[in-house]
PDB file of C-alpha atoms and ligand atoms in Angstrom:
ATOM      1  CA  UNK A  12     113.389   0.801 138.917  1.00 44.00           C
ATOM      2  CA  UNK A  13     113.282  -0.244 135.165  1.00 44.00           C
ATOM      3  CA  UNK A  14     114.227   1.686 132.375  1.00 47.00           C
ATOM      4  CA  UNK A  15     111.816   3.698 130.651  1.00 45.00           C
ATOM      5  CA  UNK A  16     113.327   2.800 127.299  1.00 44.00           C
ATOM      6  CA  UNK A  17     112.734  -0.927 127.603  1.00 43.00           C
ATOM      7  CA  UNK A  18     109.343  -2.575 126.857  1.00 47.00           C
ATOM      8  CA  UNK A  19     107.849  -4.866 128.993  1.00 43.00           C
ATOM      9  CA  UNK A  20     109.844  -7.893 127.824  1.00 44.00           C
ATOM     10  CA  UNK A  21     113.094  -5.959 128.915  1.00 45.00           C
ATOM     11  CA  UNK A  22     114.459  -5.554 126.122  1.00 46.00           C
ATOM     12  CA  UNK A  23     115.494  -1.961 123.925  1.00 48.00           C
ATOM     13  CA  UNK A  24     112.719  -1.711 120.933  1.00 46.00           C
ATOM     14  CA  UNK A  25     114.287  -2.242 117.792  1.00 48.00           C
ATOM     15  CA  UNK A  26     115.435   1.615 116.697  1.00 46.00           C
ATOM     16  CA  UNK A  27     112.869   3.571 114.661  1.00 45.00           C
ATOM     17  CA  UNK A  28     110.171   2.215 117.165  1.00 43.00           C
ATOM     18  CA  UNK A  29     108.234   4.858 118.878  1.00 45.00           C
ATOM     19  CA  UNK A  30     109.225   4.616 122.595  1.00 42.00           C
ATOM     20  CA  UNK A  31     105.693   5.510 123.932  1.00 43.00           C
ATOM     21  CA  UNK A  32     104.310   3.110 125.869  1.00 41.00           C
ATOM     22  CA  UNK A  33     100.989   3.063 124.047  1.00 44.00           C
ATOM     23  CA  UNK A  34     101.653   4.852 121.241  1.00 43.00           C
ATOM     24  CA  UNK A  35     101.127   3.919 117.772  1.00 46.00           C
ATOM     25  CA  UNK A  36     102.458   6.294 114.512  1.00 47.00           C
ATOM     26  CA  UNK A  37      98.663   6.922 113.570  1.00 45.00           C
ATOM     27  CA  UNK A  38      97.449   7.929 117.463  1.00 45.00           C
ATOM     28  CA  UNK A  39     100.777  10.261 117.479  1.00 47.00           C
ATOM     29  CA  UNK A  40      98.830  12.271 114.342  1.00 49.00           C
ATOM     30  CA  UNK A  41      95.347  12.720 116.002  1.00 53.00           C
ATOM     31  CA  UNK A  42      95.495  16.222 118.299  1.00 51.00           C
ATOM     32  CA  UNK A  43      95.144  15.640 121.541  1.00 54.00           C
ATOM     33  CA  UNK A  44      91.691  16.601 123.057  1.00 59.00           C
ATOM     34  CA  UNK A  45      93.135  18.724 125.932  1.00 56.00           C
ATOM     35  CA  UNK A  46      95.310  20.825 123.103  1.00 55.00           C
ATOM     36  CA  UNK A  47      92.338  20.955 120.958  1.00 55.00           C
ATOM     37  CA  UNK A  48      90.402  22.558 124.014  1.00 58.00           C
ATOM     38  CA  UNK A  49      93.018  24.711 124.649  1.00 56.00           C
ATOM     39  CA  UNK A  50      93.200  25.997 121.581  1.00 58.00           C
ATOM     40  CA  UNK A  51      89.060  26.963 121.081  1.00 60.00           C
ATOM     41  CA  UNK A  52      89.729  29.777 123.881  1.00 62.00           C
ATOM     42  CA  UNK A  53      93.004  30.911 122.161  1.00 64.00           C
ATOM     43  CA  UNK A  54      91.108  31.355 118.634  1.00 69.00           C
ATOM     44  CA  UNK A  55      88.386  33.654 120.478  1.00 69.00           C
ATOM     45  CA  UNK A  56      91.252  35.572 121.933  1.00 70.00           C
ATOM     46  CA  UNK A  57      92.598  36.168 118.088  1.00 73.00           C
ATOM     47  CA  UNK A  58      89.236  36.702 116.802  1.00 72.00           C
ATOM     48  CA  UNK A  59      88.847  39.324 119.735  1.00 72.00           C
ATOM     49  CA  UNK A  60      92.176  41.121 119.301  1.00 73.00           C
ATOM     50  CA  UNK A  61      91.072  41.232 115.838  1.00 72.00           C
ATOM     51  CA  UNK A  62      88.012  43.191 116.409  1.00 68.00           C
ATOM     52  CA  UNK A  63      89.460  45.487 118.288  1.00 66.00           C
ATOM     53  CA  UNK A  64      92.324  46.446 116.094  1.00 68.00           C
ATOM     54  CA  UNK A  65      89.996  46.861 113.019  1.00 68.00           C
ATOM     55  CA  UNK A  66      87.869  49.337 116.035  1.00 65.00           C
ATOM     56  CA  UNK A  67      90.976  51.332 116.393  1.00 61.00           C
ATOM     57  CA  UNK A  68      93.019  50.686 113.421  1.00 67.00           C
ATOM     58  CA  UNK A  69      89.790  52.143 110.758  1.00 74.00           C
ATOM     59  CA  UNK A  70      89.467  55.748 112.276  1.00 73.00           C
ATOM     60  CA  UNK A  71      93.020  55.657 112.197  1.00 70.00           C
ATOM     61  CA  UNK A  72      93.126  54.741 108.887  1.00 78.00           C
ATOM     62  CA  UNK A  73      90.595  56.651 107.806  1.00 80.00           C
ATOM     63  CA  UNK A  74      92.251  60.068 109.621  1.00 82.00           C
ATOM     64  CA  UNK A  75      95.598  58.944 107.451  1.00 83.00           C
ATOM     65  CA  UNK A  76      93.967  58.870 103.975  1.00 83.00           C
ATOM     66  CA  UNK A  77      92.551  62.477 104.362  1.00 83.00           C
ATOM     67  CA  UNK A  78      95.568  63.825 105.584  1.00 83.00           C
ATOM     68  CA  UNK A  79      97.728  62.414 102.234  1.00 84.00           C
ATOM     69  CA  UNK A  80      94.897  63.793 100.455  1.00 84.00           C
ATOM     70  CA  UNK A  81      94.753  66.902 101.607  1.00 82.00           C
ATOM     71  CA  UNK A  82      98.111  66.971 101.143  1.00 83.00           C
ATOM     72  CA  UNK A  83      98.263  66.043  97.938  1.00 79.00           C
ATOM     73  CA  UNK A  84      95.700  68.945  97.548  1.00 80.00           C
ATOM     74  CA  UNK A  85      97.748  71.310  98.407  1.00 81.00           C
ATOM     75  CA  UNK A  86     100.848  69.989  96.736  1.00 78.00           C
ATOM     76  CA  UNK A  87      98.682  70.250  93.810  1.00 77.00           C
ATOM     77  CA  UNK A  88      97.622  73.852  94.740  1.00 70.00           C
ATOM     78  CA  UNK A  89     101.396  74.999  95.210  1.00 70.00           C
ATOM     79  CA  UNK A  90     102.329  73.459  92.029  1.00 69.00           C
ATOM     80  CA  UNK A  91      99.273  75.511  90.347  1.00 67.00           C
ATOM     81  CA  UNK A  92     101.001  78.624  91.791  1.00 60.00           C
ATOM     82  CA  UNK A  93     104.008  77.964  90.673  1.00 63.00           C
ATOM     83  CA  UNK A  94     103.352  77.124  87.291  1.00 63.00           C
ATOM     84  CA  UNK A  95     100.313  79.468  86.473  1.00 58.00           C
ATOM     85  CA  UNK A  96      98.447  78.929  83.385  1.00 60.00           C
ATOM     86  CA  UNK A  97      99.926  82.037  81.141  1.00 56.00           C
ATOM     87  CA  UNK A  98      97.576  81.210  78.113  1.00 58.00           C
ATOM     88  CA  UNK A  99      94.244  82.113  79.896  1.00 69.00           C
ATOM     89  CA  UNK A 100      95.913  85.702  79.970  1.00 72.00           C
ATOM     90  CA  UNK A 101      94.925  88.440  77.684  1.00 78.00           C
ATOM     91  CA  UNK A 102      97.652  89.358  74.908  1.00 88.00           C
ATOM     92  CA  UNK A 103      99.057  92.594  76.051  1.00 95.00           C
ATOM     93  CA  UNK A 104      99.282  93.824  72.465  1.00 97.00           C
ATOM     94  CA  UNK A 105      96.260  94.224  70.502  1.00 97.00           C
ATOM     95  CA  UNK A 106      95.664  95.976  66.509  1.00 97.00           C
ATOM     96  CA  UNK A 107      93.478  98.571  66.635  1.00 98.00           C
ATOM     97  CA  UNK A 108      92.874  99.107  63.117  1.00 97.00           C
ATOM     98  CA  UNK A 109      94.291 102.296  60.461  1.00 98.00           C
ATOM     99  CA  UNK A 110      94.958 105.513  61.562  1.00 98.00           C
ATOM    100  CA  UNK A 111      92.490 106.852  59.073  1.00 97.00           C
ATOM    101  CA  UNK A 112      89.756 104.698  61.145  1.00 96.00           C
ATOM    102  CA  UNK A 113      90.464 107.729  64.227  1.00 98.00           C
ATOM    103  CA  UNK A 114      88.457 111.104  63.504  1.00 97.00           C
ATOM    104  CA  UNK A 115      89.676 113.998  65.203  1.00 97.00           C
ATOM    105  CA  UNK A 116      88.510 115.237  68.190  1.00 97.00           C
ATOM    106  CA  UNK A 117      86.484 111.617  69.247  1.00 98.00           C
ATOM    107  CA  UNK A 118      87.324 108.589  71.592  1.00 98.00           C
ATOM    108  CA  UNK A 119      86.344 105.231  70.611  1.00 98.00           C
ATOM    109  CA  UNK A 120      85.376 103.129  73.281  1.00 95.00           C
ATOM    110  CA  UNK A 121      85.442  99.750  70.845  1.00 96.00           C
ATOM    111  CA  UNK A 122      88.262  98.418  72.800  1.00 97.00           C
ATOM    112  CA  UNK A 123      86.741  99.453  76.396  1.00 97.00           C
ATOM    113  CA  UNK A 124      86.489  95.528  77.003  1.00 96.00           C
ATOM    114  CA  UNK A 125      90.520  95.439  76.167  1.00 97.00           C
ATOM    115  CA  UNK A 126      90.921  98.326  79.050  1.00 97.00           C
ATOM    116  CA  UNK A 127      91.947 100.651  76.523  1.00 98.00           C
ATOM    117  CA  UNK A 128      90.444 104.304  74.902  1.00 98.00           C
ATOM    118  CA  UNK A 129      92.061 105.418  71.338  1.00 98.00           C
ATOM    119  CA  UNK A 130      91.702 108.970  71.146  1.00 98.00           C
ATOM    120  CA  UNK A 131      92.445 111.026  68.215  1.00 98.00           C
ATOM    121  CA  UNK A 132      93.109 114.599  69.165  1.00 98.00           C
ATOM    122  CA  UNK A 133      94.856 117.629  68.553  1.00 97.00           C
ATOM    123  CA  UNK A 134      96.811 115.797  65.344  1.00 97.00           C
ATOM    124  CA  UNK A 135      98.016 112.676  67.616  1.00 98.00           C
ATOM    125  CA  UNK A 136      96.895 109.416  68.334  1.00 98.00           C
ATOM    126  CA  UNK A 137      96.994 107.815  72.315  1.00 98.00           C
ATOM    127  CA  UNK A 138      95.768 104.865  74.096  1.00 98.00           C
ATOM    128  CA  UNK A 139      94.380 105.862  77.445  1.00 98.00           C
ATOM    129  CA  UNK A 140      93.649 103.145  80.133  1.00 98.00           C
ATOM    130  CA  UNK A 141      90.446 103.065  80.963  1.00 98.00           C
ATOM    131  CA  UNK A 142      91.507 102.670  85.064  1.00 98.00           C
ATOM    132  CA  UNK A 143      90.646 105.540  87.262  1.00 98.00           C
ATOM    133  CA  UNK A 144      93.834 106.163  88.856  1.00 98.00           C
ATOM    134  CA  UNK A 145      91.451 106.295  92.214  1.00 98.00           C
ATOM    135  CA  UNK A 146      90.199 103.096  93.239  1.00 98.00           C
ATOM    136  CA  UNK A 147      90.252 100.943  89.784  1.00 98.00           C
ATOM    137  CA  UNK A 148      86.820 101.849  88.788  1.00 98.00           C
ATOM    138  CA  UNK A 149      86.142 102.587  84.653  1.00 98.00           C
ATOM    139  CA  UNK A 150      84.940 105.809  84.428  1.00 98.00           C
ATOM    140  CA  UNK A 151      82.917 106.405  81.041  1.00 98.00           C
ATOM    141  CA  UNK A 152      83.095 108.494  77.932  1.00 98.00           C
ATOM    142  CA  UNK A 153      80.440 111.039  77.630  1.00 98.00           C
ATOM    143  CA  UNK A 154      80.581 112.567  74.380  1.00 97.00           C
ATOM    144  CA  UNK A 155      78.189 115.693  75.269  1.00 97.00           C
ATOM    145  CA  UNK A 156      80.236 116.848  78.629  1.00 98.00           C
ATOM    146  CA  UNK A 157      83.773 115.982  76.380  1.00 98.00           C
ATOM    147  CA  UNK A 158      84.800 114.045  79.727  1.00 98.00           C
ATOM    148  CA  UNK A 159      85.589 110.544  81.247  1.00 98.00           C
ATOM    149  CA  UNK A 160      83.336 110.656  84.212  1.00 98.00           C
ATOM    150  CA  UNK A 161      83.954 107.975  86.841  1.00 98.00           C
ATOM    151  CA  UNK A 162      80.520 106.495  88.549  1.00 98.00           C
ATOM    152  CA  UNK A 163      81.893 105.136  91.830  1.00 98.00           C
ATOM    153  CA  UNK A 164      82.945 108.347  93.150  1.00 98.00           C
ATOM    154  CA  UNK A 165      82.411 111.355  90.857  1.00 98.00           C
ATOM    155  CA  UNK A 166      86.554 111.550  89.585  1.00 98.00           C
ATOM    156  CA  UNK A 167      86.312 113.743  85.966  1.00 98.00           C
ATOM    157  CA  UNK A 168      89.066 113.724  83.463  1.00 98.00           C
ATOM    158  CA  UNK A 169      89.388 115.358  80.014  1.00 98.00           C
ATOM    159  CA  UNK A 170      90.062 114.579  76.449  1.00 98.00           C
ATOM    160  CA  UNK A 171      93.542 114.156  77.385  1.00 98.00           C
ATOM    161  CA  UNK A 172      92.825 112.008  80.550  1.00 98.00           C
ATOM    162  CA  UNK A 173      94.041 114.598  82.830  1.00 98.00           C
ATOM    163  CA  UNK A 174      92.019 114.901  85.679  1.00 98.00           C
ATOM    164  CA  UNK A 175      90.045 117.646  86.741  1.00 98.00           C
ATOM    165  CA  UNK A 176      87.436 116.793  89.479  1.00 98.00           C
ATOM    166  CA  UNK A 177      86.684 114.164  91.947  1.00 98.00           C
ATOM    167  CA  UNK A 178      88.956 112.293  94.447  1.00 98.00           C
ATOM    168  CA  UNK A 179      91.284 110.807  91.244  1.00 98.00           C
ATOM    169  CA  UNK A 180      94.729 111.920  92.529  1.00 98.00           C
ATOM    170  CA  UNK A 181      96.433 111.828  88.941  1.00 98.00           C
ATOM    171  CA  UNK A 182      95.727 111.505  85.260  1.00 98.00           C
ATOM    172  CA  UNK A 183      94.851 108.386  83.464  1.00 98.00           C
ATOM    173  CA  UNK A 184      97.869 106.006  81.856  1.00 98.00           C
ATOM    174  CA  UNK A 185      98.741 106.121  78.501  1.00 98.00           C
ATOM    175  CA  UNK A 186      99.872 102.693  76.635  1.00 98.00           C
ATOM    176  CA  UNK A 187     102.408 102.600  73.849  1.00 98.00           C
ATOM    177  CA  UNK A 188     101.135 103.054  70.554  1.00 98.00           C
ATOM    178  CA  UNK A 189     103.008 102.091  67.198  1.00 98.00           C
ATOM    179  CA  UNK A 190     102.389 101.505  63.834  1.00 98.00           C
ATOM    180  CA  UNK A 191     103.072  97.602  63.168  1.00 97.00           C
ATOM    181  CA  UNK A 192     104.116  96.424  59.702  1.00 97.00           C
ATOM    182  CA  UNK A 193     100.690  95.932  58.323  1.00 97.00           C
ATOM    183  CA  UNK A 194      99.677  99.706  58.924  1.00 97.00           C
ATOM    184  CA  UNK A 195      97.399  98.973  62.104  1.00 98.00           C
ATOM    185  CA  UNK A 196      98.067 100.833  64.814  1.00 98.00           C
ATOM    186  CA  UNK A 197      99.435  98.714  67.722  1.00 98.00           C
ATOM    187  CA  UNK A 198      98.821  99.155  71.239  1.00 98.00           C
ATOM    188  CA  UNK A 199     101.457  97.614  73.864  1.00 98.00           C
ATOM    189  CA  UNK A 200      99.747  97.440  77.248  1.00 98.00           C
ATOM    190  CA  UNK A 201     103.017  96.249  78.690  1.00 97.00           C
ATOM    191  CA  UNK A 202     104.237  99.747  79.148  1.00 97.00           C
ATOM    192  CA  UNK A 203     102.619 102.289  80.753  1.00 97.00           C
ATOM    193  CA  UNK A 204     103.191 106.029  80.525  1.00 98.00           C
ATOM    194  CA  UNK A 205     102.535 108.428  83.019  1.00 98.00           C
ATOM    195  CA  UNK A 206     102.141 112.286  82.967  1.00 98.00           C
ATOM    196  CA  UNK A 207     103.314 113.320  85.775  1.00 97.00           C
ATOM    197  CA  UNK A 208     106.395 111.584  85.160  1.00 98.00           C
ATOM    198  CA  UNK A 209     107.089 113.276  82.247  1.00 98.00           C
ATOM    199  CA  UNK A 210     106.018 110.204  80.274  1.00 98.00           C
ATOM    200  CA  UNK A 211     103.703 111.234  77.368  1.00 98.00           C
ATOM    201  CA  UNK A 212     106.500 113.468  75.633  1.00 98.00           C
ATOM    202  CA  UNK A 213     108.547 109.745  75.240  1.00 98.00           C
ATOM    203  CA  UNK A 214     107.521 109.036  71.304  1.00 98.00           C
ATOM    204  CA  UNK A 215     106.352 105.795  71.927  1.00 98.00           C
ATOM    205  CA  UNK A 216     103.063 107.246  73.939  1.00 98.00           C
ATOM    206  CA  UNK A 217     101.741 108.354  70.359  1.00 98.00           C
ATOM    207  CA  UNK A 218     101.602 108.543  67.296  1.00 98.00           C
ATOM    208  CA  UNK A 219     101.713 111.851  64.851  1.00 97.00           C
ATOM    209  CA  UNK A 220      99.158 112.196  62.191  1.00 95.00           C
TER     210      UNK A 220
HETATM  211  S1  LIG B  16      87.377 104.884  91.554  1.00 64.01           S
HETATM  212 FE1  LIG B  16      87.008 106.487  90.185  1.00 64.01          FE
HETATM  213  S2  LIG B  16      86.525 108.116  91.434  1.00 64.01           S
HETATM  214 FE2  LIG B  16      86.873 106.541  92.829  1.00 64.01          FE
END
């Protein structure tokens, strides 16, 4: 048997020679046609795989995105609650003008919007809230009857906002009333006084004219 690495003269190729029998360095470049047929099917197996990853892998992806949103929703919706915006809130204090502004006797309902009645009456000045201490509802001043008279269920409190008729279980709140430095009467809405409690003899629930 001869060697396969002798040619046909019998002797070794010089080194650096291909050793294929028919071989040539350019025909050693060219792909051969049975790998090139080979690979056609392999390509359609890629291009198949492909399709059906981007089938599975879109809902997928699309069922990912609106879960981070959502939670970035309510990440965004916790951090609202956390931090809530303080300077859409009403100011708890508000001027209310000069004592001389307040005739005996009357209630002014100018600052109704602000939740509060001044009343001048029986030589002090108050600040009633204008909450029935029923359900929430704001009752109204009428001037003829000398009453707050609440419309959602029939509750009926006097001059003084103590209550008289209806289903009102107690008298209306008080605020804290002061005179601030430019004369104006000042009413505090951060603290509350109540009569059953005892609160409306505390100084700071009127003011003496
Ligand atoms: S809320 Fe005023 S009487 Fe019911």
């Amino acid at each position: 048997m001869s060697d396969p690495t002798t040619n046909v003269t019998g002797t070794p190729p010089p080194s650096g020679t291909p050793t294929a029998v028919t071989g040539t360095p350019a025909a050693a470049a060219k792909p051969a046609p049975a790998a090139a047929k080979a690979a056609a099917p392999a390509k359609g197996k890629t291009a198949r795989r492909s399709l059906l990853l981007a089938i599975v892998a879109t809902p997928f992806a699309l069922a990912w995105t609106t879960f981070v949103a959502a939670m970035g929703l309510m990440t965004l919706g916790t951090l609202r609650f956390l931090f809530p915006n303080v300077l859409n809130e009403p100011p708890s204090k508000i001027k209310v003008g000069f004592p001389d502004n307040y005739e005996e006797g009357k209630v002014t309902d100018r600052f109704k919007d602000a939740n509060t009645w001044v009343v001048r009456n029986n030589g002090i000045i108050y600040a009633l809230s204008t909450t029935c201490t029923h359900l929430g509802c704001t009752p109204n001043w009428l001037e003829r009857e000398q009453k707050f008279k609440c419309p959602c269920h029939g509750s009926g409190f006097y001059i003084t906002g103590i209550n008289f008729e209806g289903p009102a279980p107690r008298p209306l709140e008080r605020w804290a009333v002061s005179i601030g430095d430019d004369g104006q009467i000042v009413v505090d809405k951060s603290k509350k006084f109540q009569y059953e409690r005892g609160d409306w003899s505390n100084p700071e629930s009127f003011i003496k004219v």
